[in-house]
Short mmCIF file of N, CA and C in Angstrom, two decimals:
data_model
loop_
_atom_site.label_atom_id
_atom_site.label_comp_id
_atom_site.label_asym_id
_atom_site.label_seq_id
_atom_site.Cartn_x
_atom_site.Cartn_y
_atom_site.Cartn_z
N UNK U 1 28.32 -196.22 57.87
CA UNK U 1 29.08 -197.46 57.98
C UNK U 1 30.19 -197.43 56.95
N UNK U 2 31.22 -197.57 57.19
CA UNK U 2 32.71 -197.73 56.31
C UNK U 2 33.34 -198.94 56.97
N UNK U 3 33.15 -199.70 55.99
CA UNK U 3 34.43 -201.03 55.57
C UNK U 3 35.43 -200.45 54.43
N UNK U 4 36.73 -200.48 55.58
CA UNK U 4 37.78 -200.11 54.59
C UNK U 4 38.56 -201.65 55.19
N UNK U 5 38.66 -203.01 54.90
CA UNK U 5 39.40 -203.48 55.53
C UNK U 5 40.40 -203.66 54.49
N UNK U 6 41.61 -203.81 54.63
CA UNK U 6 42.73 -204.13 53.77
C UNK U 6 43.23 -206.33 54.25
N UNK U 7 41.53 -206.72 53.67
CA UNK U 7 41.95 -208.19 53.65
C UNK U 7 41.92 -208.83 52.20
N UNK U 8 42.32 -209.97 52.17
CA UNK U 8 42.42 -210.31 50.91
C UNK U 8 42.33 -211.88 51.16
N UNK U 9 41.82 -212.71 49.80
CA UNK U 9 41.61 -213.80 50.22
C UNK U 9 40.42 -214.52 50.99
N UNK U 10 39.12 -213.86 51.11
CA UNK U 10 38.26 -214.42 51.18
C UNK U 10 37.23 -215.57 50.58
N UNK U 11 37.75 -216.55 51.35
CA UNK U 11 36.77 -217.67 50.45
C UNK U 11 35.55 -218.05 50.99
N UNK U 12 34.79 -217.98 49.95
CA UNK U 12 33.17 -217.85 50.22
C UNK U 12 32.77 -219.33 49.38
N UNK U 13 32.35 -220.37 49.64
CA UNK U 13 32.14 -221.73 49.36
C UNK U 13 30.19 -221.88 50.04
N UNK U 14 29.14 -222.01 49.09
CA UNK U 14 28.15 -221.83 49.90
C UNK U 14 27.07 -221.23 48.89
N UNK U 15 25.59 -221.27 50.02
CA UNK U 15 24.54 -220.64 48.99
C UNK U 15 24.46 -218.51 48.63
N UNK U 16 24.81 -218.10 47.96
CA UNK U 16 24.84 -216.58 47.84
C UNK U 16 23.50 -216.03 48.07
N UNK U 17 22.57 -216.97 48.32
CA UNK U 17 21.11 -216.44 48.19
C UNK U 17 21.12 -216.29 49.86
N UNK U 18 21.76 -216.90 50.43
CA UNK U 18 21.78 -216.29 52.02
C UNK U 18 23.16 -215.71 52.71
N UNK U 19 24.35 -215.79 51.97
CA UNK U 19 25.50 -215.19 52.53
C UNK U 19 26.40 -214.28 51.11
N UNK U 20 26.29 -212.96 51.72
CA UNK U 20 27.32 -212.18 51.37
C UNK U 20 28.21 -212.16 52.03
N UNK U 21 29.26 -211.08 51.69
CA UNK U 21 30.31 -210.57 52.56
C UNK U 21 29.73 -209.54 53.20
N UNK U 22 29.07 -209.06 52.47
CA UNK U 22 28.21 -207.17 53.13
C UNK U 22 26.69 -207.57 52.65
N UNK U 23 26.01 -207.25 53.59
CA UNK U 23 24.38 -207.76 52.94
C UNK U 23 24.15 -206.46 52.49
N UNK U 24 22.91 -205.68 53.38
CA UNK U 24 22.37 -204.69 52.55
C UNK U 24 23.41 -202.90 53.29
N UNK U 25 23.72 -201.90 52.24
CA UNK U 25 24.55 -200.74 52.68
C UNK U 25 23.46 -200.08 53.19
N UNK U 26 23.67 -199.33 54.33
CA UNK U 26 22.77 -198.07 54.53
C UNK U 26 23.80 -196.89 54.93
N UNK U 27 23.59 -195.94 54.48
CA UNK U 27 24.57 -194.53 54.69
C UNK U 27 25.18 -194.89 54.27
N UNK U 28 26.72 -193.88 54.14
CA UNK U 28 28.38 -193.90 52.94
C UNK U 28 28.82 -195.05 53.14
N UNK U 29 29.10 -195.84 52.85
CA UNK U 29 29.68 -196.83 52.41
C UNK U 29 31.20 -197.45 51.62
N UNK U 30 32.56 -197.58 52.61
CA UNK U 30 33.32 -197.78 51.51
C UNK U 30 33.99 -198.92 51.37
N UNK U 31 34.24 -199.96 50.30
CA UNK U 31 34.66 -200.81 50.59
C UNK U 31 35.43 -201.55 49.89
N UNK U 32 36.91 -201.78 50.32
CA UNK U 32 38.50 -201.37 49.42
C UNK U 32 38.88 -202.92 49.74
N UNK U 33 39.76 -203.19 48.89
CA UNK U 33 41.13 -203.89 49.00
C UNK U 33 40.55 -205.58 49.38
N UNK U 34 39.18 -206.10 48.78
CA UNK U 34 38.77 -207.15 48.80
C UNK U 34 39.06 -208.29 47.70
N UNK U 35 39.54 -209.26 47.84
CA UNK U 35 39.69 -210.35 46.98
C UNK U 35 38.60 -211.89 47.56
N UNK U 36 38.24 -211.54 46.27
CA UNK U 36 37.06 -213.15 46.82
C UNK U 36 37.35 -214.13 46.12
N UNK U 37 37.90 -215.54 46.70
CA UNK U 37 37.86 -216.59 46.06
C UNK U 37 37.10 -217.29 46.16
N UNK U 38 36.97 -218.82 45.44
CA UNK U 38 36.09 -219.63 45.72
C UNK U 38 34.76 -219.77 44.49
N UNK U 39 34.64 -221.24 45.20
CA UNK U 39 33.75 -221.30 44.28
C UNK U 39 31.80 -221.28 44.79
N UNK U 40 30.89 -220.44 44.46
CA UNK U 40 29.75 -220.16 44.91
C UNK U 40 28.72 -220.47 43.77
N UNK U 41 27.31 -221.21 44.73
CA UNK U 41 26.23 -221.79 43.81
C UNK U 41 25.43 -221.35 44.71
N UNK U 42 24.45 -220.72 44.11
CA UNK U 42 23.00 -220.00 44.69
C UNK U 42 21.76 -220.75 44.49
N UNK U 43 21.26 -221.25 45.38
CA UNK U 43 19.99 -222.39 44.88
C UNK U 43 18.85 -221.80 45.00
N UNK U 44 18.83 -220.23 45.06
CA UNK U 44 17.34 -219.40 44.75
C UNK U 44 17.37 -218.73 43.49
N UNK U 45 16.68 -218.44 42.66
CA UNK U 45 16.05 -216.94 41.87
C UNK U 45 16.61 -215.72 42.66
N UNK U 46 17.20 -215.74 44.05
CA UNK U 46 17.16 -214.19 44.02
C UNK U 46 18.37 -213.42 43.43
N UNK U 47 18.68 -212.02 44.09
CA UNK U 47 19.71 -211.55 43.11
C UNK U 47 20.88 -211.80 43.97
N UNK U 48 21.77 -212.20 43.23
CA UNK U 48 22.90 -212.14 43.95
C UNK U 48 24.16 -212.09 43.58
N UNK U 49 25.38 -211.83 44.47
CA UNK U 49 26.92 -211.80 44.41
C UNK U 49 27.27 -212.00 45.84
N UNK U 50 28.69 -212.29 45.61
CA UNK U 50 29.34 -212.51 46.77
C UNK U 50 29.60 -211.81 47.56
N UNK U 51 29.86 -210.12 47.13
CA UNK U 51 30.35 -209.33 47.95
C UNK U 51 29.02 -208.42 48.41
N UNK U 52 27.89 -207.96 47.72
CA UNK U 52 27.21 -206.99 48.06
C UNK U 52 25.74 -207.41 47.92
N UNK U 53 24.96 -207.79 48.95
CA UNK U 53 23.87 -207.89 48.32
C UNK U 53 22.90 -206.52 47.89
N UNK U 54 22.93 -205.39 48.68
CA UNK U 54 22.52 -204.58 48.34
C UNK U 54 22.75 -203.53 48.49
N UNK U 55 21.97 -202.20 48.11
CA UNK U 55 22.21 -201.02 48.25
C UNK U 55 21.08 -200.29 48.23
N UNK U 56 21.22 -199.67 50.13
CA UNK U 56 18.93 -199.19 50.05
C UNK U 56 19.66 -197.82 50.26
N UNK U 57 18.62 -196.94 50.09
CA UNK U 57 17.59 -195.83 49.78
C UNK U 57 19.03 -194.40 50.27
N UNK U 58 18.29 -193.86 49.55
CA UNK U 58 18.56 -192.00 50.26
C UNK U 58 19.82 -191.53 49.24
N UNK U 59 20.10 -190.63 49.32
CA UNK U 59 21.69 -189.70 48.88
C UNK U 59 22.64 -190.20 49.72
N UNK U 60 22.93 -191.41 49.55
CA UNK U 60 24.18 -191.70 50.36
C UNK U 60 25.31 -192.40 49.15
N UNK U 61 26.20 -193.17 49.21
CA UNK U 61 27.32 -193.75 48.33
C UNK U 61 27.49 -194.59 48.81
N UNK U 62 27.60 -195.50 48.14
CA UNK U 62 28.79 -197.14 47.82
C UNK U 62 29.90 -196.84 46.96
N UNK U 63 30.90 -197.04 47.36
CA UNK U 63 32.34 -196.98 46.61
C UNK U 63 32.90 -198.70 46.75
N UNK U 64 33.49 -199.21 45.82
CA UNK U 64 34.04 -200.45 45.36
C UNK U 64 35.02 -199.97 45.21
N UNK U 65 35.82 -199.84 46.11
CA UNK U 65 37.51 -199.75 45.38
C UNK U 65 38.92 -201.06 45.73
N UNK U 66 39.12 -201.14 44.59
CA UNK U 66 40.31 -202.17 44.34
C UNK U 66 39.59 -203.89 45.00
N UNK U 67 38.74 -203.90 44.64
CA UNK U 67 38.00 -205.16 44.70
C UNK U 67 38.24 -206.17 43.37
N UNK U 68 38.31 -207.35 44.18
CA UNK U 68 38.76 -208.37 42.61
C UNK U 68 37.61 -209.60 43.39
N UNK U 69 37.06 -210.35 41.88
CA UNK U 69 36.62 -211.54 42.24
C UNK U 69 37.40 -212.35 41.25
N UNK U 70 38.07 -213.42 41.92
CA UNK U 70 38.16 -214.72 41.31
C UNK U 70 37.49 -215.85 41.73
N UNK U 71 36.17 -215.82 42.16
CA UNK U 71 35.26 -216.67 42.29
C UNK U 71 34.46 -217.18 40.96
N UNK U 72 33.79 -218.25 41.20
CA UNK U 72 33.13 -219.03 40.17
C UNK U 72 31.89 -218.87 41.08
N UNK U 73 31.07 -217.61 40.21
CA UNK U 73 29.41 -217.94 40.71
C UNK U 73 28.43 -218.12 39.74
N UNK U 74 27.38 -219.30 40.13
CA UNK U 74 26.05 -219.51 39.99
C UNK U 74 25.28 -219.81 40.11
N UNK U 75 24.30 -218.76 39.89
CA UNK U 75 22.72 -218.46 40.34
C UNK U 75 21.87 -218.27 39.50
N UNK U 76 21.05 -219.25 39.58
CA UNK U 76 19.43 -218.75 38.82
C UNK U 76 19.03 -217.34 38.69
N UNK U 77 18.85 -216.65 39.91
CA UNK U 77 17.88 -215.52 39.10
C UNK U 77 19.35 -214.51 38.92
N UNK U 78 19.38 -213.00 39.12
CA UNK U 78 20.46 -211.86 38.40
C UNK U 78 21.65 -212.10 39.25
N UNK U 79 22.71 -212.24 38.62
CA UNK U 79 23.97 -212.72 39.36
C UNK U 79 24.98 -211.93 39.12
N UNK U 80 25.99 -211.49 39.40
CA UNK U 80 27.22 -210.61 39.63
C UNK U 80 28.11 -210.72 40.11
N UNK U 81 29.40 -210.41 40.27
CA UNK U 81 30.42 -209.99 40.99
C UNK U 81 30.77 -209.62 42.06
N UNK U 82 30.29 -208.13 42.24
CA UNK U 82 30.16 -207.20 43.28
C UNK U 82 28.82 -206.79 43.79
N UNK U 83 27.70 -206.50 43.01
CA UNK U 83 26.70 -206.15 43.50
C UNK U 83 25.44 -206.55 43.09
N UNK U 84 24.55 -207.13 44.16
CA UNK U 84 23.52 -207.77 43.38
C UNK U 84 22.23 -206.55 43.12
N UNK U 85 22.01 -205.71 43.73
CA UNK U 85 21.09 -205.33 44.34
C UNK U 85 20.82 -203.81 44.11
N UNK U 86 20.34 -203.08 43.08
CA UNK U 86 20.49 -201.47 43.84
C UNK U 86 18.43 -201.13 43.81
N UNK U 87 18.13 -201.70 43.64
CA UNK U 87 16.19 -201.66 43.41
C UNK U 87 15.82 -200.34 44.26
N UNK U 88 16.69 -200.49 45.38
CA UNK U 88 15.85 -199.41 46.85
C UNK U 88 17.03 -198.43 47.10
N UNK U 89 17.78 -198.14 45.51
CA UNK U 89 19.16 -197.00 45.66
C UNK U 89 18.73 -195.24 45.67
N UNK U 90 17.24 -195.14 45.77
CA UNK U 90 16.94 -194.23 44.89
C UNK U 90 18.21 -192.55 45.52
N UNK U 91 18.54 -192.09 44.77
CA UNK U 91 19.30 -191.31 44.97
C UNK U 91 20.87 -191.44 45.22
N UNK U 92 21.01 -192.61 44.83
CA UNK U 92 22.55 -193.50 45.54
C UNK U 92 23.55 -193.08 44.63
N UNK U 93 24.77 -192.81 44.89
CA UNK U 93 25.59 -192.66 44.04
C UNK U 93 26.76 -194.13 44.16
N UNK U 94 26.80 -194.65 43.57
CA UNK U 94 27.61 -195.89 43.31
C UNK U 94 28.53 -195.81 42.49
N UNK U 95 30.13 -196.31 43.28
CA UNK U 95 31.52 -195.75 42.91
C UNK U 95 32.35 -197.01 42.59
N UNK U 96 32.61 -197.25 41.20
CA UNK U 96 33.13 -198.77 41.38
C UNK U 96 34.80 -197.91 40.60
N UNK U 97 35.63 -198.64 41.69
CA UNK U 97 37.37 -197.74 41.06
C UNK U 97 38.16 -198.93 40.98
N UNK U 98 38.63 -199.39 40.16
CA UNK U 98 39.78 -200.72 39.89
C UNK U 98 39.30 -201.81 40.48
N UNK U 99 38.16 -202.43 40.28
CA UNK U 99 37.81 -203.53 39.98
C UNK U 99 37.77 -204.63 39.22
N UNK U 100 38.30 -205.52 39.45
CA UNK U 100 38.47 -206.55 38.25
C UNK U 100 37.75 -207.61 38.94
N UNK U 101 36.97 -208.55 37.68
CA UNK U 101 36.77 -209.91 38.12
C UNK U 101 37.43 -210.43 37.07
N UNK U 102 37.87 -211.77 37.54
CA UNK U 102 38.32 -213.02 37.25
C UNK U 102 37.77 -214.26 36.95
N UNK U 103 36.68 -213.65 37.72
CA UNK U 103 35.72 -215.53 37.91
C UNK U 103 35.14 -215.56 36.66
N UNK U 104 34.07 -216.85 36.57
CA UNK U 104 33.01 -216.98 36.03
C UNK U 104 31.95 -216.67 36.35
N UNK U 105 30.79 -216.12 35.83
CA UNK U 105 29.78 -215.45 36.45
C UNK U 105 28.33 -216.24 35.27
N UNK U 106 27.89 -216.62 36.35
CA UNK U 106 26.57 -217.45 35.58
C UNK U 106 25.57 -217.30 36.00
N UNK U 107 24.22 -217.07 35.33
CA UNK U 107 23.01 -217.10 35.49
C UNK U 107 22.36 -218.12 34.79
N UNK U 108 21.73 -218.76 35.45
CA UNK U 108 21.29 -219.97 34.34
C UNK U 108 19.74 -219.67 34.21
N UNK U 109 19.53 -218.40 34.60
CA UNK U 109 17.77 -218.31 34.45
C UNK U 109 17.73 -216.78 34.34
N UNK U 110 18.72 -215.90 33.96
CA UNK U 110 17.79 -214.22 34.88
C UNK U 110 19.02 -213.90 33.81
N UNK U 111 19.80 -212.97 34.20
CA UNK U 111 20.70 -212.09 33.63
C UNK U 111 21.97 -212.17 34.51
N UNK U 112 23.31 -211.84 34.08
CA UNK U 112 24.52 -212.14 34.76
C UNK U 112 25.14 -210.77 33.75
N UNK U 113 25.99 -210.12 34.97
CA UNK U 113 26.67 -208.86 35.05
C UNK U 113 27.81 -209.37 35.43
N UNK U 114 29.20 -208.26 35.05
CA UNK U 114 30.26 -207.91 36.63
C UNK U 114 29.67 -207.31 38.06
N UNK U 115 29.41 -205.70 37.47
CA UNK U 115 29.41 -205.65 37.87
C UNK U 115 28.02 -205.04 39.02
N UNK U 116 26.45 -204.84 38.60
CA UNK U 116 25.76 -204.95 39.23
C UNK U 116 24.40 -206.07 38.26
N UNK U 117 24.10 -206.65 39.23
CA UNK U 117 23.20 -208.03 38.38
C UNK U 117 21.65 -207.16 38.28
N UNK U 118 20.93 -206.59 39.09
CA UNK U 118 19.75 -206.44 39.25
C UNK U 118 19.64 -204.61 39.26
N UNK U 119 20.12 -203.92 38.40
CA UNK U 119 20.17 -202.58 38.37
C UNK U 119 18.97 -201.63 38.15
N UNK U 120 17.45 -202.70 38.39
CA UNK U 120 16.25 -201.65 38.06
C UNK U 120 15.93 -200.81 39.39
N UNK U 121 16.78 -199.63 39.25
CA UNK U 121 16.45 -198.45 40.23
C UNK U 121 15.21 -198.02 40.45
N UNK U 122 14.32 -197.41 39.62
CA UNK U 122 13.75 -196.50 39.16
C UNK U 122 12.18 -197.21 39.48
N UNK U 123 11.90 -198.68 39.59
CA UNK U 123 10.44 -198.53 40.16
C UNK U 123 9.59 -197.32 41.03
N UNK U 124 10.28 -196.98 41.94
CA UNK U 124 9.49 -196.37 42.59
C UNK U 124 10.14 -194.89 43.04
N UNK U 125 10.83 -194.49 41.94
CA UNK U 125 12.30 -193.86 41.90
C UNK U 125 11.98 -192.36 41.99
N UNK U 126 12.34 -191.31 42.73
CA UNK U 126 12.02 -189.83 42.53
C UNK U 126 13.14 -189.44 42.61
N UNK U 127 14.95 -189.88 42.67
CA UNK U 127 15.55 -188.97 42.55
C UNK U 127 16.67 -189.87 41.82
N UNK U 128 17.69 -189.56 40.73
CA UNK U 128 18.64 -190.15 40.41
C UNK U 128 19.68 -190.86 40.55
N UNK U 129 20.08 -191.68 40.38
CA UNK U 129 20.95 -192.60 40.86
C UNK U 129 22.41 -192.54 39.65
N UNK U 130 23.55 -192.47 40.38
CA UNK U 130 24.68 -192.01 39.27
C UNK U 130 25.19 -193.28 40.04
N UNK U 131 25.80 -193.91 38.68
CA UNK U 131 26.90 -194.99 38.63
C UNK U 131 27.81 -194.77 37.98
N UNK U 132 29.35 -194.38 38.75
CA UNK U 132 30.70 -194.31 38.49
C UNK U 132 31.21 -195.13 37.99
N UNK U 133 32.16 -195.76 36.77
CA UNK U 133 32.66 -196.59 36.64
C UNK U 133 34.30 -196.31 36.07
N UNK U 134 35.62 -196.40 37.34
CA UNK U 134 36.55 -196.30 36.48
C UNK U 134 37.46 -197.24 36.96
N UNK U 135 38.32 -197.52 35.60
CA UNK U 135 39.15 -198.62 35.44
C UNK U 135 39.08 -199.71 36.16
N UNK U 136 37.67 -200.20 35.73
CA UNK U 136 37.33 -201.67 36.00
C UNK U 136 37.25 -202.34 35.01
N UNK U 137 38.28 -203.55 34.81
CA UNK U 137 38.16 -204.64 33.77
C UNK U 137 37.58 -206.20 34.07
N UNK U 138 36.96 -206.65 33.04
CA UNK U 138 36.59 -208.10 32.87
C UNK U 138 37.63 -208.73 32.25
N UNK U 139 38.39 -210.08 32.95
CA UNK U 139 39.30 -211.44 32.55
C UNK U 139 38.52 -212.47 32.51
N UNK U 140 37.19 -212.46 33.65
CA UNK U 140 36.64 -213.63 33.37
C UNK U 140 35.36 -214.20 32.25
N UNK U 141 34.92 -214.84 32.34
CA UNK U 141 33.22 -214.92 31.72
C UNK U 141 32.43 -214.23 32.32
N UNK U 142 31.40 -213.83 31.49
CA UNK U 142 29.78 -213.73 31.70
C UNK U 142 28.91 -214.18 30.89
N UNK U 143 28.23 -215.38 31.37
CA UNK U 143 27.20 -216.05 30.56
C UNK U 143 25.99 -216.09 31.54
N UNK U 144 24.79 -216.03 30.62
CA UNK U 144 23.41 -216.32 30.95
C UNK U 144 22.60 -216.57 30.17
N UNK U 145 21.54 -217.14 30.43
CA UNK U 145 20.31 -217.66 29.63
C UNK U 145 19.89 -216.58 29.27
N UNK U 146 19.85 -215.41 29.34
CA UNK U 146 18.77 -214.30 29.04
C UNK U 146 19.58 -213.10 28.69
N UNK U 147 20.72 -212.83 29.43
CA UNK U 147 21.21 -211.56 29.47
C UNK U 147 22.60 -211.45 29.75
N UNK U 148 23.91 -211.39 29.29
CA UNK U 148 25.04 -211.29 29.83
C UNK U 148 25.68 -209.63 29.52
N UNK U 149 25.60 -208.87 30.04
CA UNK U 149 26.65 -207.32 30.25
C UNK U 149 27.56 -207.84 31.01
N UNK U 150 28.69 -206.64 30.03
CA UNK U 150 29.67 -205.98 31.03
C UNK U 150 29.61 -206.01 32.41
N UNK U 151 28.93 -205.07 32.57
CA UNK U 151 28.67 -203.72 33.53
C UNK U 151 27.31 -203.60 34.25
N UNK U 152 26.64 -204.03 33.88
CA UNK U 152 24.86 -204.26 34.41
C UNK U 152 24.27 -204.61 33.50
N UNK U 153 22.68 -205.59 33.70
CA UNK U 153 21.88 -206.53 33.06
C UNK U 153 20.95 -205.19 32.09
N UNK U 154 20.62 -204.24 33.43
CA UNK U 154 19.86 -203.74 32.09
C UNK U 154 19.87 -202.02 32.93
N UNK U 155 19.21 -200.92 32.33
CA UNK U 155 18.90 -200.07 33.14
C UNK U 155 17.84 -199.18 32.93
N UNK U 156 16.56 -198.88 33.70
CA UNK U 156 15.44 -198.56 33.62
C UNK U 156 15.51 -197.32 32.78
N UNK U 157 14.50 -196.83 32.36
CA UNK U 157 14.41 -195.14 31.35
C UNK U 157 13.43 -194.81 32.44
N UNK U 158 12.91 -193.57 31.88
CA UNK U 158 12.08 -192.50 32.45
C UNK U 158 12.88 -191.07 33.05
N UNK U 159 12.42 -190.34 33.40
CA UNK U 159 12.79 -189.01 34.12
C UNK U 159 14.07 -189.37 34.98
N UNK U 160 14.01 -190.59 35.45
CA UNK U 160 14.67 -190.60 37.48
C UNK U 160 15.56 -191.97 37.06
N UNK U 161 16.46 -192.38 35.31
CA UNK U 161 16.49 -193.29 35.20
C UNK U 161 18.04 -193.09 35.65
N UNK U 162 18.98 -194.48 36.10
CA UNK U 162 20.06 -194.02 36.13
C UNK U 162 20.98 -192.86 35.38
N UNK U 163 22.07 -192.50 35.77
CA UNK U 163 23.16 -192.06 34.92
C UNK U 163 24.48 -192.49 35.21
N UNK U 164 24.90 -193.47 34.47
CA UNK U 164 26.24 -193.97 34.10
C UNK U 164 27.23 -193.19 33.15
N UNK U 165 28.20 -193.21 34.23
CA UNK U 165 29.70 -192.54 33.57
C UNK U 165 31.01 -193.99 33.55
N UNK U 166 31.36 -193.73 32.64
CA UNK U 166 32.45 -195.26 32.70
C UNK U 166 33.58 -193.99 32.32
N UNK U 167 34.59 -194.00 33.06
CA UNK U 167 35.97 -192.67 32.81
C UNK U 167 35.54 -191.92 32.83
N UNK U 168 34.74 -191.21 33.05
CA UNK U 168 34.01 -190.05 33.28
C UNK U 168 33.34 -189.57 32.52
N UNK U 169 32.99 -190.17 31.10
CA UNK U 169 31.85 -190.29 30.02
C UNK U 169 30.51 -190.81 30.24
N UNK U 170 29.68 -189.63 30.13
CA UNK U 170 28.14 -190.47 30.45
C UNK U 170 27.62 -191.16 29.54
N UNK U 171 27.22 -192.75 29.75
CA UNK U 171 26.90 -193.42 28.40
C UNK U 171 25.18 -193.23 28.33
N UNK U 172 24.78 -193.18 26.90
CA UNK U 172 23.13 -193.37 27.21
C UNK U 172 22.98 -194.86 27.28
#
């Protein structure tokens, strides 16, 4: 599945706990040239963002390119930008390229990211998961009761734990 649409201006007004723009990715995945406005309130615990709720299983890719949020979101449980979701990525390679948010990003109960809210890969994890990160900046807030990153809330250890590159530097 490839979403390349070249739209802009999407306003998303509504609960995020039941509407994305893209729910869950399966196979390559690419998805360019999105602007989200608006303002979004999530009335569940689950994880969420406007544009992605998730990202399941296998050696496949998600690419984020030239995506902007100037939305105002919040949600109780892990909240984000672009991606709520990678739990069932195992092996995923995830590509975020000139992304910016704008909005405000709130969690009033869980943890709040840009750009992925709920990044524990590795429960049930046997193969690595690489997260790309280049020239993506934060203009807006990130606040939460528990946890506010950059870049993701938190990220699992062990053998099979992510590996993040931001410019092409792997951070521990």
């Amino acid at each position: 599945a490839v979403r390349s649409n070249d739209k802009t201006g999407y306003n998303l007004n509504g609960d995020i706990g039941t509407f994305q723009l893209v729910g869950w990715t399966f196979g390559d995945t690419t998805i360019k040239n999105i602007t989200i406005n608006g303002s979004i309130i999530g009335v569940s615990n689950n994880n969420s963002s406007p544009l992605v709720y998730g990202c399941a299983g296998g050696a496949y890719s998600l690419s984020l390119i030239n995506c902007t949020n100037n939305a105002s979101v919040v949600c109780a449980g892990y909240t984000s930008a672009f991606v709520a979701n990678i739990q069932y990525a195992d092996g995923t390679t995830l590509n975020f390229e000139n992304c910016v948010n704008n909005g405000t990003i709130i969690s009033t109960g869980s943890a709040a990211s840009m750009l992925i809210s709920n990044p524990t890969v590795q429960n049930n994890s046997s193969k690595v998961t690489y997260i790309n990160i280049n020239n993506c900046v934060n203009y807006g807030k990130i606040i939460s009761k528990n946890s506010s990153t950059l870049f993701m809330s938190q990220i699992s250890d062990g053998p099979y734990a992510a590996k993040v590159y931001i410019n092409g530097s792997m951070i521990d």
